Coordinates of C-alpha atoms and ligand atoms in Angstrom, one line a residue:
X279 CA 115.2 106.4 52.5
X280 CA 113.1 102.8 52.8
X281 CA 109.6 103.0 53.9
X282 CA 107.4 100.3 55.0
X283 CA 105.1 98.7 52.1
X284 CA 101.6 100.0 52.0
X285 CA 99.9 98.1 54.5
X286 CA 96.2 97.4 55.4
X287 CA 94.9 98.1 58.4
X288 CA 94.3 95.4 60.6
X289 CA 90.2 94.7 61.3
X290 CA 91.3 95.1 64.9
X291 CA 92.5 98.5 64.2
X292 CA 89.0 99.5 63.0
X293 CA 87.3 98.1 65.9
X294 CA 85.9 101.1 68.2
X295 CA 87.8 102.0 71.4
X296 CA 86.2 101.9 74.7
X297 CA 87.9 103.7 77.9
X298 CA 87.2 102.5 81.0
X299 CA 89.2 105.2 83.2
X300 CA 89.9 104.8 86.7
X301 CA 90.6 108.2 88.4
X302 CA 94.2 108.4 89.5
X303 CA 93.3 108.7 93.1
X304 CA 96.0 109.2 96.1
X305 CA 96.3 105.8 97.5
X306 CA 99.0 106.4 100.4
X307 CA 100.2 103.2 102.0
X308 CA 101.6 103.0 105.3
X309 CA 105.2 103.4 105.7
X310 CA 106.1 99.5 106.3
X311 CA 104.0 97.6 103.9
X312 CA 103.2 94.2 104.7
X313 CA 104.4 91.8 102.1
X314 CA 101.7 89.9 100.1
X315 CA 101.2 86.4 101.1
X316 CA 103.2 84.5 98.5
X317 CA 100.7 81.9 97.1
X318 CA 102.6 79.6 94.9
X319 CA 102.0 80.5 91.2
X320 CA 102.3 77.7 87.8
X321 CA 105.0 79.2 85.5
X322 CA 102.6 80.2 82.6
X323 CA 105.7 81.3 80.2
X324 CA 108.7 79.3 78.9
X325 CA 111.0 82.2 80.3
X326 CA 111.3 85.2 82.2
X327 CA 112.2 88.4 80.1
X328 CA 114.1 91.7 80.2
X329 CA 114.6 94.7 78.2
X330 CA 116.7 97.2 79.8
X331 CA 119.2 100.0 78.7
X332 CA 122.6 98.1 79.4
X333 CA 124.2 94.6 79.9
X334 CA 124.9 94.9 83.5
X335 CA 121.5 95.4 84.2
X336 CA 120.5 92.3 82.4
X337 CA 123.2 90.3 84.1
X338 CA 121.6 91.6 87.5
X339 CA 118.2 90.6 86.5
X340 CA 119.8 87.0 85.2
X341 CA 120.7 86.4 88.7
X342 CA 117.8 87.6 90.7
X343 CA 115.7 85.3 88.6
X344 CA 118.3 82.5 89.2
X345 CA 117.7 82.8 92.6
X346 CA 114.1 82.7 92.3
X347 CA 113.1 86.2 92.2
X348 CA 110.1 87.4 90.4
X349 CA 109.4 90.6 88.1
X350 CA 109.5 92.9 90.7
X351 CA 112.8 91.7 92.5
X352 CA 114.4 91.9 89.3
X353 CA 112.9 95.1 88.3
X354 CA 114.2 96.8 91.6
X355 CA 117.9 95.1 91.2
X356 CA 117.7 96.8 87.8
X357 CA 117.0 100.1 89.0
X358 CA 119.7 100.2 91.6
X359 CA 122.3 98.6 88.9
X360 CA 121.4 101.2 86.5
X361 CA 122.0 103.8 89.1
X362 CA 125.4 102.8 89.3
X363 CA 126.5 101.6 85.6
X364 CA 124.0 103.8 83.5
X365 CA 124.6 106.8 85.7
X366 CA 123.5 109.5 83.1
X367 CA 119.8 108.4 83.5
X368 CA 119.8 105.1 85.9
X369 CA 119.2 106.9 89.2
X370 CA 119.0 106.9 93.3
X371 CA 118.7 110.5 93.0
X372 CA 115.7 111.0 90.7
X373 CA 112.5 109.5 90.4
X374 CA 110.3 107.8 88.1
X375 CA 107.1 105.8 87.6
X376 CA 106.6 102.0 87.8
X377 CA 103.6 100.5 86.3
X378 CA 102.8 96.5 87.4
X379 CA 100.5 93.5 86.9
X380 CA 101.2 91.1 89.6
X381 CA 98.9 88.3 90.2
X382 CA 96.8 89.5 87.4
X383 CA 96.0 92.9 89.0
X384 CA 97.4 96.2 87.8
X385 CA 99.1 98.5 89.8
X386 CA 101.2 101.8 89.8
X387 CA 103.8 103.1 92.0
X388 CA 104.4 107.1 91.6
X389 CA 107.7 108.0 93.3
X390 CA 108.4 111.0 91.3
X391 CA 110.6 113.8 92.9
X392 CA 108.8 116.7 94.8
X393 CA 109.4 120.6 95.0
X394 CA 111.3 121.2 98.3
X395 CA 109.6 122.8 100.8
X396 CA 111.1 126.1 100.1
X397 CA 110.3 126.0 96.2
X398 CA 108.4 129.3 95.2
X399 CA 106.2 129.7 92.1
X400 CA 108.5 132.4 90.7
X401 CA 111.7 130.8 91.7
X402 CA 113.2 130.7 88.0
X403 CA 112.2 134.4 87.1
X404 CA 114.1 137.2 87.4
X405 CA 113.3 140.8 88.8
X406 CA 111.7 141.4 85.5
X407 CA 109.7 138.3 85.7
X408 CA 111.9 136.5 82.7
X409 CA 112.9 133.0 83.0
X410 CA 116.4 132.7 84.2
X411 CA 118.2 130.6 81.5
X412 CA 119.7 127.0 83.1
X413 CA 118.7 128.0 86.9
X414 CA 116.1 124.8 86.2
X415 CA 118.3 122.8 84.6
X416 CA 122.0 123.0 85.8
X417 CA 123.2 123.1 89.5
X418 CA 121.6 123.1 92.8
X419 CA 118.6 125.0 92.3
X420 CA 117.4 122.6 89.8
X421 CA 116.9 119.3 92.0
X422 CA 113.8 117.9 93.3
X423 CA 113.6 115.7 96.6
X424 CA 114.5 112.5 95.2
X425 CA 111.7 109.6 95.1
X426 CA 113.6 106.2 93.4
X427 CA 114.6 104.6 96.8
X428 CA 111.3 105.3 98.4
X429 CA 109.4 104.0 95.3
X430 CA 111.8 100.7 95.2
X431 CA 111.4 100.0 98.7
X432 CA 107.9 100.1 98.5
X433 CA 107.3 97.7 95.7
X434 CA 110.1 95.5 96.7
X435 CA 108.6 94.9 100.5
X436 CA 104.8 94.4 99.0
X437 CA 105.4 92.3 95.9
X438 CA 109.2 90.7 96.2
X439 CA 110.3 87.5 96.8
X440 CA 113.6 87.7 97.7
X441 CA 115.3 89.4 100.4
X442 CA 115.9 93.5 100.0
X443 CA 119.5 92.9 100.4
X444 CA 119.4 90.2 97.6
X445 CA 118.2 92.8 95.3
X446 CA 120.8 95.4 96.2
X447 CA 123.5 93.0 96.1
X448 CA 124.4 93.3 92.1
X449 CA 124.5 97.2 92.2
X450 CA 126.9 97.2 95.5
X451 CA 129.3 94.8 93.4
X452 CA 129.2 97.4 90.3
X453 CA 129.9 100.3 92.7
X454 CA 132.6 98.6 94.8
X455 CA 134.3 96.7 92.2
X456 CA 133.7 99.0 89.1
X457 CA 132.2 98.1 85.5
X458 CA 133.7 98.7 82.2
X459 CA 132.6 102.2 80.6
X460 CA 131.4 101.8 77.0
X461 CA 131.8 104.9 74.5
X462 CA 128.2 105.9 74.6
X463 CA 128.2 106.6 78.4
X464 CA 131.7 108.2 77.9
X465 CA 130.7 110.6 75.3
X466 CA 127.4 111.5 77.1
X467 CA 129.6 112.3 80.3
X468 CA 131.9 114.4 78.1
X469 CA 129.1 116.1 76.7
X470 CA 127.0 116.9 80.3
X471 CA 130.4 118.1 81.5
X472 CA 130.5 121.2 79.4
X473 CA 127.0 122.2 80.9
X474 CA 128.1 121.8 84.4
X475 CA 131.6 123.6 84.1
X476 CA 131.8 125.9 87.1
X477 CA 128.5 125.1 88.3
X478 CA 128.5 122.2 90.2
X479 CA 131.5 119.6 91.5
X480 CA 130.5 117.1 88.7
X481 CA 133.9 116.6 87.7
X482 CA 135.4 115.3 90.8
X483 CA 133.1 112.1 90.4
X484 CA 133.1 111.8 87.0
X485 CA 136.1 113.2 85.4
X486 CA 138.1 110.0 85.6
X487 CA 135.6 108.0 83.6
X488 CA 136.9 106.8 80.3
X489 CA 135.8 104.6 77.5
X490 CA 137.1 101.1 78.0
X491 CA 138.3 101.5 81.6
X492 CA 137.0 100.1 85.0
X493 CA 135.3 102.8 86.9
X494 CA 134.6 102.2 90.7
X495 CA 132.3 104.3 93.1
X496 CA 133.5 103.4 96.4
X497 CA 131.1 106.6 98.0
X498 CA 128.3 105.2 96.3
X499 CA 128.7 101.6 97.0
X500 CA 128.7 102.6 100.9
X501 CA 125.6 104.3 100.4
X502 CA 124.1 101.5 98.5
X503 CA 125.5 99.0 101.3
X504 CA 123.8 101.1 104.5
X505 CA 120.4 101.1 102.0
X506 CA 120.6 97.6 102.0
X507 CA 121.4 97.3 105.6
X508 CA 119.0 99.9 106.8
X509 CA 116.6 100.5 104.2
X510 CA 114.8 103.3 102.7
X511 CA 115.3 105.4 106.1
X512 CA 119.0 105.5 105.7
X513 CA 118.3 107.7 102.5
X514 CA 115.6 109.7 103.6
X515 CA 116.1 110.0 107.5
X516 CA 120.0 108.7 108.2
X517 CA 123.6 109.4 107.2
X518 CA 122.7 109.6 103.6
X519 CA 119.9 112.2 104.3
X520 CA 122.3 114.1 106.2
X521 CA 125.1 114.1 103.5
X522 CA 122.6 115.2 101.1
X523 CA 121.3 117.9 103.1
X524 CA 124.7 119.1 103.9
X525 CA 125.8 119.4 100.4
X526 CA 122.7 121.2 99.5
X527 CA 123.2 123.6 102.5
X528 CA 124.3 127.1 101.3
X529 CA 123.7 126.4 97.7
X530 CA 120.2 124.6 96.9
X531 CA 117.1 124.2 98.8
X532 CA 116.5 120.7 99.9
X533 CA 116.8 119.9 103.6
X534 CA 116.5 117.0 105.6
X535 CA 112.9 118.0 106.7
X536 CA 112.2 117.5 102.6
X537 CA 113.8 114.0 102.6
X538 CA 112.0 113.1 106.0
X539 CA 108.8 114.0 104.3
X540 CA 108.9 112.5 100.9
X541 CA 106.5 110.0 100.4
X542 CA 106.0 107.4 97.1
X543 CA 102.4 107.0 96.3
X544 CA 100.5 104.1 95.0
X545 CA 98.1 105.1 92.4
X546 CA 95.3 104.0 90.4
X547 CA 96.8 103.2 87.1
X548 CA 94.9 104.9 84.2
X549 CA 93.4 102.1 82.2
X550 CA 91.7 102.0 78.7
X551 CA 90.1 99.1 76.4
X552 CA 91.7 99.5 73.2
X553 CA 91.3 96.8 70.4
X554 CA 90.4 94.0 72.9
X555 CA 93.2 94.9 74.9
X556 CA 93.2 96.4 78.5
X557 CA 95.9 99.2 78.3
X558 CA 97.4 99.9 82.0
X559 CA 99.3 103.3 82.2
X560 CA 100.3 106.1 83.7
X561 CA 98.0 108.7 85.7
X562 CA 99.2 112.0 86.4
X563 CA 101.7 113.7 87.7
X564 CA 102.4 111.9 84.0
X565 CA 100.7 113.5 81.1
X566 CA 101.9 110.0 79.0
X567 CA 99.0 108.0 80.2
X568 CA 96.2 110.2 78.9
X569 CA 98.3 111.5 76.2
X570 CA 98.5 107.6 74.9
X571 CA 95.2 106.5 75.4
X572 CA 94.0 110.1 73.6
X573 CA 96.1 109.1 70.8
X574 CA 95.2 105.5 70.5
X575 CA 91.2 106.2 70.7
X576 CA 91.7 109.3 68.3
X577 CA 93.3 107.2 65.4
X578 CA 90.8 104.4 65.9
X579 CA 88.1 106.8 65.7
X580 CA 89.4 108.1 62.3
X581 CA 89.9 104.6 61.0
X582 CA 88.2 105.5 57.8
X583 CA 90.9 108.4 57.1
X584 CA 93.5 105.7 58.3
X585 CA 92.3 102.9 55.9
X586 CA 94.9 102.1 53.2
X587 CA 97.5 104.7 54.3
X588 CA 100.6 103.4 54.4
X589 CA 102.8 103.6 57.9
X590 CA 105.1 106.5 57.7
X591 CA 103.4 107.8 54.1
X592 CA 103.1 111.7 53.8
X593 CA 99.5 111.2 54.6
X594 CA 100.4 108.9 57.8
X595 CA 102.4 111.7 59.1
X596 CA 99.8 114.5 58.7
X597 CA 97.2 112.2 60.4
X598 CA 99.3 111.4 63.1
X599 CA 100.3 115.3 63.8
X600 CA 96.7 116.6 63.6
X601 CA 95.8 114.0 66.1
X602 CA 99.3 115.1 68.3
X603 CA 98.0 118.5 68.0
X604 CA 95.1 118.3 70.5
X605 CA 96.8 116.0 72.5
X606 CA 99.5 118.5 73.1
X607 CA 96.8 121.5 73.5
X608 CA 95.1 119.7 76.4
X609 CA 98.6 118.4 77.9
X610 CA 99.4 122.1 78.1
X611 CA 96.3 123.2 79.8
X612 CA 94.8 120.6 82.2
X613 CA 97.8 118.3 83.2
X614 CA 99.6 118.5 86.9
X615 CA 100.1 116.8 89.8
X616 CA 96.7 115.6 91.3
X617 CA 97.4 116.0 94.9
X618 CA 97.6 119.9 93.9
X619 CA 95.1 120.3 90.9
X620 CA 92.2 118.6 90.1
X621 CA 93.1 117.0 86.7
X622 CA 89.9 116.5 84.9
X623 CA 91.0 112.7 84.0
X624 CA 87.7 111.2 83.3
X625 CA 86.7 114.2 80.9
X626 CA 90.1 113.7 78.8
X627 CA 89.6 110.2 78.4
X628 CA 86.2 110.0 77.8
X629 CA 85.1 108.2 74.6
X630 CA 82.5 110.9 73.4
X631 CA 85.2 113.7 74.4
X632 CA 87.9 112.1 72.1
X633 CA 85.2 111.3 69.6
X634 CA 84.9 115.1 69.2
X635 CA 88.1 116.0 69.1
X636 CA 88.8 113.4 66.3
X637 CA 86.3 115.2 64.4
X638 CA 88.2 118.0 64.1
X639 CA 91.2 116.8 62.4
X640 CA 91.2 118.1 59.0
X641 CA 92.4 115.4 57.2
X642 CA 93.7 117.4 53.9
X643 CA 95.9 119.8 55.3
X644 CA 97.2 120.8 59.0
X645 CA 94.7 122.6 61.2
X646 CA 95.8 126.3 61.7
X647 CA 97.7 125.6 65.4
X648 CA 96.2 128.9 67.1
X649 CA 92.6 127.3 66.6
X650 CA 93.8 124.5 68.3
X651 CA 95.7 126.0 71.3
X652 CA 96.7 129.6 71.4
X653 CA 100.3 130.7 72.6
X654 CA 103.9 130.2 71.4
X655 CA 106.6 128.3 72.3
X656 CA 110.3 127.3 70.9
X657 CA 111.8 123.8 71.3
X658 CA 115.1 122.5 72.4
X659 CA 116.9 119.5 71.2
X660 CA 115.8 116.4 72.9
X661 CA 118.2 114.3 74.9
X662 CA 118.7 110.7 75.9
X663 CA 118.2 111.1 79.9
X664 CA 115.8 108.8 80.9
X665 CA 115.6 105.2 81.1
X666 CA 113.1 102.6 80.5
X667 CA 112.9 98.7 81.3
X668 CA 110.7 96.2 80.8
X669 CA 110.4 92.9 82.9
X670 CA 108.3 89.9 82.8
X671 CA 108.5 86.5 84.9
X672 CA 107.5 83.1 84.1
X673 CA 104.5 83.6 86.3
X674 CA 103.0 86.3 84.0
X675 CA 103.7 89.4 86.3
X676 CA 105.0 92.4 84.7
X677 CA 106.7 95.5 85.2
X678 CA 106.9 98.3 83.3
X679 CA 109.4 101.1 84.9
X680 CA 110.5 104.6 83.7
X681 CA 113.0 106.8 85.7
X682 CA 115.0 109.7 85.2
X683 CA 117.4 112.4 86.2
X684 CA 115.5 114.4 83.8
X685 CA 118.8 115.7 81.5
X686 CA 122.0 113.7 81.2
X687 CA 123.4 113.3 84.6
X688 CA 120.8 115.8 86.0
X689 CA 121.8 118.9 87.6
X690 CA 125.4 117.7 87.6
X691 CA 125.5 118.1 91.3
X692 CA 126.8 115.3 93.3
X693 CA 126.1 114.9 96.9
X694 CA 129.0 114.9 98.6
X695 CA 130.5 111.8 100.1
X696 CA 127.7 110.1 98.3
X697 CA 128.4 109.9 94.9
X698 CA 124.8 110.0 93.8
X699 CA 123.9 112.4 91.1
X700 CA 121.1 114.5 91.5
X701 CA 118.1 115.3 89.3
X702 CA 117.2 118.4 87.7
X703 CA 113.6 117.7 87.4
X704 CA 112.1 121.0 88.8
X705 CA 112.6 121.9 84.9
X706 CA 109.2 119.8 84.4
X707 CA 107.6 122.4 86.5
X708 CA 106.1 125.5 84.0
X709 CA 108.6 128.0 85.3
X710 CA 106.0 130.4 83.6
X711 CA 102.9 129.9 81.7
X712 CA 103.4 129.8 77.9
X713 CA 107.2 129.4 78.0
X714 CA 108.8 126.5 77.1
X715 CA 110.7 124.3 79.1
X716 CA 113.7 121.9 78.0
X717 CA 111.6 119.6 75.9
X718 CA 109.5 122.5 74.3
X719 CA 106.3 121.9 75.9
X720 CA 104.5 124.8 77.7
X721 CA 102.2 124.3 81.0
X722 CA 99.4 126.3 83.0
X723 CA 99.0 127.1 86.4
X724 CA 98.0 123.0 86.6
X725 CA 101.7 122.7 86.5
X726 CA 103.1 125.7 88.5
X727 CA 105.6 125.3 91.2
X728 CA 104.5 124.6 94.8
X729 CA 106.1 123.1 98.0
X730 CA 105.9 119.4 97.8
X731 CA 104.1 119.4 94.7
X732 CA 105.4 116.8 91.7
X733 CA 106.1 118.3 88.2
X734 CA 104.5 117.3 85.2
X735 CA 105.8 114.3 83.5
X736 CA 105.7 112.5 80.2
X737 CA 107.0 109.0 81.3
X738 CA 104.5 106.5 80.2
X739 CA 105.5 103.2 81.4
X740 CA 102.5 101.0 80.0
X741 CA 101.5 97.1 80.0
X742 CA 98.7 96.1 77.9
X743 CA 97.1 92.9 78.3
X744 CA 94.6 90.7 76.7
X745 CA 92.1 88.1 78.6
X746 CA 93.8 89.1 82.2
X747 CA 97.3 88.1 80.5
X748 CA 100.4 90.4 79.9
X749 CA 100.4 91.1 76.1
X750 CA 102.8 94.0 75.8
X751 CA 105.4 95.8 78.2
X752 CA 106.4 98.8 76.7
X753 CA 107.9 102.3 77.6
X754 CA 111.1 104.6 76.5
X755 CA 112.6 108.1 77.6
X756 CA 112.2 111.1 75.3
X757 CA 110.6 113.8 77.3
X758 CA 107.4 114.8 75.1
X759 CA 108.7 112.6 72.6
X760 CA 107.6 109.4 75.2
X761 CA 104.0 108.8 74.6
X762 CA 104.0 109.5 70.8
X763 CA 106.9 107.2 70.6
X764 CA 104.9 104.3 72.5
X765 CA 102.1 105.0 70.3
X766 CA 103.9 104.7 67.5
X767 CA 105.2 101.3 67.9
X768 CA 102.0 100.0 69.5
X769 CA 100.4 100.9 65.8
X770 CA 103.3 99.2 64.3
X771 CA 102.6 96.0 66.4
X772 CA 99.2 95.8 66.5
X773 CA 97.9 97.6 63.5
X774 CA 100.5 97.0 61.0
X775 CA 101.1 93.3 62.2
X776 CA 105.1 93.8 62.5
X777 CA 107.4 91.7 64.3
X778 CA 108.2 93.6 67.7
X779 CA 112.0 94.1 66.8
X780 CA 111.2 95.7 63.8
X781 CA 108.3 97.8 65.1
X782 CA 110.8 99.0 67.5
X783 CA 113.5 99.8 64.7
X784 CA 110.7 101.5 62.4
X785 CA 111.1 105.2 61.9
X786 CA 109.5 107.8 64.4
X787 CA 108.5 111.3 63.8
X788 CA 106.9 113.6 66.3
X789 CA 104.8 116.6 66.7
X790 CA 103.5 118.8 69.8
X791 CA 101.4 121.4 68.4
X792 CA 104.2 124.1 69.2
X793 CA 106.3 125.1 67.3
X794 CA 103.5 125.4 64.8
X795 CA 103.1 122.6 62.4
X796 CA 106.6 121.3 62.6
X797 CA 107.5 117.5 62.4
X798 CA 110.6 116.3 64.2
X799 CA 112.6 113.7 62.7
X800 CA 115.5 111.7 64.1
X801 CA 118.8 110.7 62.9
X802 CA 118.3 107.0 63.2
X803 CA 115.6 106.7 60.1
X804 CA 116.1 110.5 58.9
X805 CA 113.1 112.0 56.9
X806 CA 114.7 113.2 53.9
X807 CA 114.5 113.0 50.2
X808 CA 111.2 112.5 48.6
X809 CA 109.5 111.8 51.8
X810 CA 110.9 115.1 53.2
X811 CA 109.4 116.9 50.0
X812 CA 105.9 115.4 50.0
X813 CA 105.6 116.1 53.6
X814 CA 106.7 119.9 53.4
X815 CA 104.5 120.0 50.2
X816 CA 101.4 119.5 53.1
X817 CA 102.2 122.4 55.1
X818 CA 104.9 121.1 57.7
X819 CA 108.3 122.4 58.4
X820 CA 110.8 119.6 59.2
X821 CA 113.4 119.9 61.8
X822 CA 115.9 117.2 63.0
X823 CA 116.4 116.2 66.8
X824 CA 119.0 114.5 68.2
X825 CA 117.3 111.8 69.7
X826 CA 113.9 109.8 69.8
X827 CA 113.7 107.4 72.4
X828 CA 115.0 104.2 73.5
X829 CA 112.3 101.8 73.7
X830 CA 112.7 98.7 75.7
X831 CA 109.5 96.2 75.0
X832 CA 108.5 92.7 75.5
X833 CA 105.7 90.9 73.8
X834 CA 104.1 87.7 74.8
X835 CA 103.2 85.6 72.0
X836 CA 101.6 82.4 73.3
X837 CA 103.6 81.3 76.2
X838 CA 106.9 82.8 75.0
X839 CA 108.2 86.2 75.4
X840 CA 109.8 88.1 72.7
X841 CA 112.0 91.2 73.9
X842 CA 113.4 94.1 71.7
X843 CA 115.6 96.7 73.0
X844 CA 115.6 100.0 70.4
X845 CA 118.8 99.9 68.1
X846 CA 119.1 103.8 68.9
X847 CA 120.9 103.1 72.5
X848 CA 122.9 100.6 74.1
X849 CA 120.2 98.4 75.7
X850 CA 120.1 94.7 75.7
X851 CA 117.4 91.8 76.0
X852 CA 117.7 88.7 77.7
X853 CA 115.4 85.4 78.0
X854 CA 115.9 83.4 81.4
X855 CA 114.4 80.1 81.0
Ligands
DON1152 O1 109.3 113.4 83.2 C1 109.7 113.9 82.2 O2 108.9 113.7 81.3 C2 110.8 114.1 81.8 N1 112.1 114.6 82.9 C3 111.5 113.1 81.4 C4 113.2 113.3 80.4 C5 113.0 112.5 79.4 O3 112.5 111.4 79.0 C6 114.7 112.7 79.2 N2 115.1 111.6 78.0 N3 114.9 111.7 76.9

């Protein structure tokens, strides 16, 4: 296997990190957000740019930019388009996070799903207190109250330049007139259908989806048209709400009351300073932003240990795994929905605390897992069911958005008469302390189930700026691999000076405390041969996983955007002059 030549750490990597953490407060907006008065902005880049998970969404974004839209308009158009053409993860039946940088200011929109009002702490346990396999993953009980439509409505009405109808138009067209299904989508559909067989109505809506053929979704076209005409109100209070509630009746927990009470919230993003850059990233209920800042700072704290260590060499893998161990120990213990549990954001991102954690890293051999965090976990294979897109416009605004159904096609439940695929986000709660979820991560009471609570996420839509100007927009799917993947690409770009496309394509690996001393590798760039032997000789077990993210990133070089779509996925990039 090809390894990158031994690279010296840049001077920047040796610089210290100062983290300025803004607590993730709850900033609720009025339902009808007044649009910010539009100031005429001079173009500062020679093109707008997108990195998105399929070509239909890129076309939608191009149309929106050509109509005079900004990055937020394009992002919302992409989100609705992917709900049609990338239905395994793009959604209006799920939720997510959006990090924005608009007119030189950072914002964060939390439109994560919430537990239904009837949810209970032990709803996935049997009489003996054991987790009932699959109950939080497949079928009606797995569904959280969706947030995507509310989130998109908030951001577009606050920051968009075009009309709401304009940004929905491309998605409506794809749903009504159809789009051509590619191989990857068809095979994901086939795989997912096996899990849902006998449990959901998935095949009624998606059974006919075949590679190379045009797939139309008339029910979804009708829903999107109603949303275009009536706004998010249709989804949460109108006919679409009635249809979702009717589908759930007798099967699942979500009622019309759940939909009526759903709120997307503006939160303060987590922010830190790293190597002269401002990192703007996801606050709780994501664990990702805190995780990413801890990873970045611990690596900077350990600069002397990383000196002359080649990228992806056995020693590099070891040091990164040591750092990741500590980050995942914190994740399991402290992280949950800040509206229900006081997440110690400031302490977790305090440079002195992180320096103390970094000092525990053993440069010579793996620390004993139990000494970092007690408890055992198992890990399931990783899947590709979330999706990320990055957008910048010529005026220097940026959007980093990650949204998800959780598993491929979520719960597999399609709300009758709507074509809306519903999520299985309830699996991101800790069904029982210490028992691992789909991503092999464990949690504590901080992430136990409660009505209206949001499950802990790893999604980490991130924007880096320097001197007030956007430098990098980045994110990926990958469950618990999300922030470790973003971390590696940021290292590749800034510490190893790799061009963006190479940085995204480079080998990635993952460690998450549990299972003990296990390094996960990916099929795209497997760890094998001599490298594998050397890593094993350091005391690690190697384990294959079937997925290691699908990074969509944009880097700004001077006044020119450079976009990269992960070669691991079917994403595309587009520059729109
Ligand atoms: O919110 C989370 O962290 C997960 N539900 C994301 C799922 C995901 O990224 C699946 N893709 N690999």
